[in-house]
């Protein structure tokens, strides 16, 4: 009679399964949280990089924040004007799409052999760790340490380390700013993508002090400032800065800089 007991047990299990299935189905419908369909539509417009540039924990969180009014439709920096326009259309609001896309740039030319070395570093390959050891292996306190913390966080795979210096591939950069947060020396900044002339140094030391640590450091000599026909470049706090609204990209500052720290992009 064992087979009767087995069939009875199976029958009881089947009935219980059906009962619990009905209960769960009813509970699921009763307690279901309605999701605004705009969240999914906005999510489909995003790149999925989950870079955090918008200030939220990933693309899903950003989409929900836009619908709830906690985030601006144009806050997805990697998506640019096109994504902002699509999100604005979904939300039924006007979005300014005239802003120039931003890209990251490295404010340093201190590659191996160009910047002086304080000591030979053999520790953990981390700029943040190295910076805490007697100021880092490079003599210039404004230099890129070049151990790749920025490259590790770049979701676009747009940063490489060459000769101890971070190099950003502008065509890959999505302007998320994660590399800026990762750099312990504040050597990286976001600039408009249409900028064509850059001062690649922010050493505030002047004269001999700057020259003693790096062969490409701006020494604040003001030659670029004196010879710029548009008065678009000024030396402030020891290093040259360009007013890109005035700059005509004539290249005179690039040619006249004795330290070769101003260059065309």
Coordinates of N, CA and C in Angstrom, one line a residue, residues 125-229:
X125 N 50.6 50.1 -6.7 CA 50.4 51.0 -7.8 C 49.1 51.8 -7.6
X126 N 49.2 52.8 -6.8 CA 48.1 53.7 -6.5 C 48.6 55.1 -6.2
X127 N 48.1 56.0 -7.0 CA 48.5 57.4 -6.8 C 48.2 57.9 -5.4
X128 N 47.1 57.5 -4.9 CA 46.7 58.0 -3.6 C 47.7 57.5 -2.5
X129 N 48.0 56.2 -2.6 CA 49.0 55.6 -1.6 C 50.4 56.3 -1.8
X130 N 50.8 56.4 -3.0 CA 52.2 57.0 -3.3 C 52.2 58.5 -2.8
X131 N 51.1 59.2 -3.0 CA 51.1 60.6 -2.6 C 51.3 60.8 -1.1
X132 N 50.9 59.8 -0.3 CA 51.1 59.8 1.1 C 52.5 59.5 1.6
X133 N 53.4 59.1 0.7 CA 54.7 58.7 1.1 C 55.7 59.8 0.8
X134 N 56.0 60.7 1.8 CA 56.9 61.8 1.6 C 56.5 62.7 0.4
X135 N 55.2 62.8 0.1 CA 54.8 63.7 -0.9 C 54.8 63.1 -2.3
X136 N 55.1 61.8 -2.4 CA 55.1 61.1 -3.7 C 56.5 61.1 -4.3
X137 N 56.6 60.2 -5.4 CA 57.9 60.0 -6.0 C 58.4 61.1 -6.9
X138 N 57.5 62.0 -7.3 CA 58.0 63.1 -8.2 C 58.2 64.4 -7.4
X139 N 59.2 65.1 -7.7 CA 59.6 66.3 -7.0 C 58.5 67.4 -7.1
X140 N 57.8 67.5 -8.2 CA 56.8 68.6 -8.3 C 55.6 68.2 -7.6
X141 N 55.1 69.0 -6.7 CA 54.0 68.7 -5.9 C 52.7 68.9 -6.6
X142 N 52.8 69.4 -7.8 CA 51.6 69.6 -8.7 C 51.5 68.6 -9.8
X143 N 52.4 67.6 -9.8 CA 52.6 66.7 -11.0 C 51.6 65.6 -10.9
X144 N 51.3 65.0 -12.1 CA 50.6 63.7 -12.2 C 51.5 62.6 -11.6
X145 N 51.0 61.8 -10.7 CA 51.9 60.8 -10.1 C 52.0 59.6 -11.1
X146 N 51.0 59.4 -11.9 CA 51.1 58.5 -13.0 C 51.0 57.0 -12.7
X147 N 50.3 56.6 -11.6 CA 50.1 55.2 -11.3 C 48.8 54.7 -11.7
X148 N 47.9 55.5 -12.3 CA 46.7 55.0 -12.9 C 45.4 54.9 -12.1
X149 N 45.3 55.7 -11.0 CA 44.0 55.6 -10.3 C 42.9 56.1 -11.2
X150 N 43.2 57.1 -12.0 CA 42.2 57.7 -12.9 C 41.8 56.7 -14.0
X151 N 42.7 56.0 -14.5 CA 42.5 55.0 -15.6 C 41.6 53.9 -15.0
X152 N 41.8 53.5 -13.8 CA 41.0 52.4 -13.2 C 39.5 52.7 -13.1
X153 N 39.2 54.0 -12.9 CA 37.8 54.4 -12.7 C 37.1 54.9 -14.0
X154 N 37.9 55.0 -15.1 CA 37.3 55.5 -16.3 C 36.4 54.4 -17.0
X155 N 35.1 54.6 -17.0 CA 34.2 53.6 -17.5 C 34.3 53.6 -19.1
X156 N 34.9 54.6 -19.7 CA 34.9 54.7 -21.1 C 36.3 54.1 -21.6
X157 N 37.1 53.7 -20.7 CA 38.4 53.2 -21.1 C 39.2 54.2 -21.9
X158 N 39.1 55.5 -21.5 CA 39.7 56.5 -22.3 C 41.0 57.1 -21.7
X159 N 41.5 56.5 -20.7 CA 42.8 57.0 -20.1 C 43.8 55.9 -20.1
X160 N 45.0 56.3 -20.5 CA 46.1 55.4 -20.4 C 47.3 56.1 -19.8
X161 N 48.2 55.3 -19.2 CA 49.4 55.9 -18.6 C 50.6 55.6 -19.5
X162 N 51.3 56.7 -19.9 CA 52.5 56.6 -20.8 C 53.6 57.4 -20.1
X163 N 54.7 56.7 -20.0 CA 55.9 57.4 -19.4 C 55.6 58.1 -18.1
X164 N 54.8 57.4 -17.2 CA 54.5 58.0 -15.9 C 53.5 59.2 -15.9
X165 N 52.8 59.3 -17.0 CA 51.8 60.4 -17.1 C 50.5 60.0 -17.7
X166 N 49.4 60.4 -17.1 CA 48.1 60.1 -17.6 C 47.8 60.8 -18.9
X167 N 47.3 60.1 -19.9 CA 46.9 60.7 -21.2 C 45.4 60.3 -21.4
X168 N 44.6 61.4 -21.7 CA 43.2 61.2 -21.9 C 42.9 61.2 -23.4
X169 N 42.2 60.2 -23.9 CA 41.8 60.2 -25.3 C 40.4 60.9 -25.4
X170 N 40.5 62.1 -26.0 CA 39.3 63.0 -26.0 C 38.1 62.4 -26.7
X171 N 38.4 61.6 -27.8 CA 37.3 61.1 -28.5 C 36.6 60.0 -27.7
X172 N 37.2 59.5 -26.7 CA 36.5 58.5 -25.8 C 35.9 59.1 -24.6
X173 N 36.4 60.2 -24.2 CA 36.0 60.8 -22.9 C 34.5 61.2 -22.9
X174 N 33.8 60.8 -21.9 CA 32.4 61.1 -21.8 C 32.1 62.2 -20.8
X175 N 33.1 62.8 -20.2 CA 33.0 63.9 -19.4 C 32.3 63.6 -18.0
X176 N 32.4 62.4 -17.6 CA 31.7 62.0 -16.3 C 32.4 62.6 -15.1
X177 N 33.7 62.9 -15.1 CA 34.4 63.5 -14.0 C 34.9 62.5 -13.0
X178 N 34.7 61.2 -13.2 CA 35.2 60.2 -12.2 C 36.7 60.3 -12.0
X179 N 37.4 60.5 -13.1 CA 38.9 60.6 -13.0 C 39.3 61.8 -12.1
X180 N 38.5 62.9 -12.1 CA 38.8 64.0 -11.2 C 38.7 63.6 -9.8
X181 N 37.7 62.9 -9.4 CA 37.5 62.4 -8.1 C 38.6 61.5 -7.6
X182 N 39.1 60.7 -8.6 CA 40.1 59.7 -8.2 C 41.5 60.3 -8.1
X183 N 41.8 61.4 -8.7 CA 43.1 62.0 -8.6 C 43.4 62.7 -7.3
X184 N 44.4 62.2 -6.6 CA 44.7 62.9 -5.3 C 45.4 64.2 -5.4
X185 N 45.9 64.6 -6.6 CA 46.6 65.8 -6.8 C 45.8 66.9 -7.5
X186 N 44.6 66.6 -7.8 CA 43.7 67.5 -8.6 C 44.4 68.0 -9.9
X187 N 45.0 67.0 -10.6 CA 45.7 67.3 -11.8 C 44.7 67.3 -13.0
X188 N 43.5 66.8 -12.8 CA 42.6 66.7 -14.0 C 41.4 67.6 -13.7
X189 N 40.9 68.2 -14.8 CA 39.8 69.1 -14.8 C 38.9 68.9 -16.0
X190 N 37.7 69.3 -15.9 CA 36.8 69.3 -17.1 C 36.8 70.6 -17.8
X191 N 36.9 70.6 -19.1 CA 36.9 71.8 -19.9 C 36.0 71.6 -21.1
X192 N 35.5 72.7 -21.7 CA 34.7 72.5 -22.9 C 35.4 71.8 -24.0
X193 N 34.7 70.9 -24.7 CA 35.4 70.1 -25.7 C 35.9 70.9 -26.9
X194 N 35.4 72.1 -27.1 CA 35.9 72.9 -28.3 C 37.1 73.7 -28.0
X195 N 37.7 73.6 -26.8 CA 38.9 74.4 -26.5 C 40.1 73.8 -27.3
X196 N 40.9 74.7 -27.9 CA 42.0 74.2 -28.8 C 43.4 74.5 -28.3
X197 N 43.5 75.4 -27.4 CA 44.8 75.8 -26.8 C 44.7 75.6 -25.3
X198 N 45.7 75.0 -24.7 CA 45.7 74.7 -23.3 C 47.1 75.0 -22.7
X199 N 47.0 75.5 -21.4 CA 48.2 75.6 -20.6 C 48.2 74.3 -19.7
X200 N 49.2 73.5 -20.0 CA 49.2 72.2 -19.3 C 50.1 72.2 -18.1
X201 N 49.9 73.1 -17.2 CA 50.6 73.2 -16.0 C 49.9 74.1 -15.0
X202 N 49.9 73.7 -13.7 CA 49.3 74.6 -12.7 C 50.2 74.8 -11.5
X203 N 51.5 74.7 -11.8 CA 52.5 74.9 -10.7 C 52.5 76.4 -10.3
X204 N 52.2 76.6 -9.0 CA 52.1 78.0 -8.5 C 53.5 78.5 -8.1
X205 N 54.5 77.7 -8.1 CA 55.8 78.2 -7.8 C 56.3 79.0 -9.1
X206 N 57.2 79.9 -8.9 CA 57.7 80.7 -10.0 C 59.2 80.7 -10.1
X207 N 59.6 81.0 -11.3 CA 61.1 81.1 -11.5 C 61.8 79.8 -11.2
X208 N 62.9 80.0 -10.5 CA 63.8 78.9 -10.2 C 63.2 77.7 -9.5
X209 N 62.2 78.0 -8.6 CA 61.6 77.0 -7.8 C 60.8 76.0 -8.8
X210 N 60.1 76.6 -9.8 CA 59.4 75.7 -10.7 C 60.4 75.0 -11.6
X211 N 61.4 75.7 -12.1 CA 62.4 75.1 -13.0 C 63.1 73.9 -12.4
X212 N 63.3 74.0 -11.1 CA 64.2 73.0 -10.4 C 63.5 71.7 -10.3
X213 N 62.2 71.6 -10.5 CA 61.5 70.3 -10.3 C 60.9 69.8 -11.6
X214 N 60.8 70.6 -12.6 CA 60.2 70.1 -13.9 C 60.7 71.0 -15.1
X215 N 61.1 70.3 -16.2 CA 61.6 71.0 -17.3 C 60.5 71.6 -18.2
X216 N 59.2 71.3 -17.9 CA 58.1 71.8 -18.7 C 57.2 72.7 -17.8
X217 N 57.6 73.0 -16.6 CA 56.7 73.8 -15.7 C 56.6 75.2 -16.2
X218 N 55.4 75.8 -16.0 CA 55.2 77.2 -16.2 C 55.9 77.9 -15.1
X219 N 56.7 78.9 -15.4 CA 57.5 79.6 -14.4 C 56.9 81.1 -14.2
X220 N 55.8 81.3 -14.8 CA 55.2 82.6 -14.5 C 55.9 83.8 -15.1
X221 N 56.6 83.6 -16.3 CA 57.4 84.6 -16.9 C 56.6 85.7 -17.5
X222 N 55.4 85.5 -17.8 CA 54.4 86.4 -18.4 C 54.7 86.8 -19.9
X223 N 55.6 86.0 -20.5 CA 55.9 86.3 -21.9 C 54.6 86.1 -22.8
X224 N 53.9 85.0 -22.5 CA 52.7 84.7 -23.2 C 51.6 85.9 -23.0
X225 N 51.6 86.4 -21.8 CA 50.7 87.4 -21.4 C 51.0 88.7 -22.2
X226 N 52.3 89.0 -22.3 CA 52.7 90.3 -23.0 C 52.4 90.2 -24.5
X227 N 52.6 89.0 -25.1 CA 52.6 88.9 -26.5 C 51.2 88.5 -27.1
X228 N 50.3 88.2 -26.3 CA 48.9 87.8 -26.8 C 48.2 89.0 -27.3
X229 N 47.9 89.1 -28.6 CA 47.3 90.3 -29.2 C 45.8 90.5 -28.7

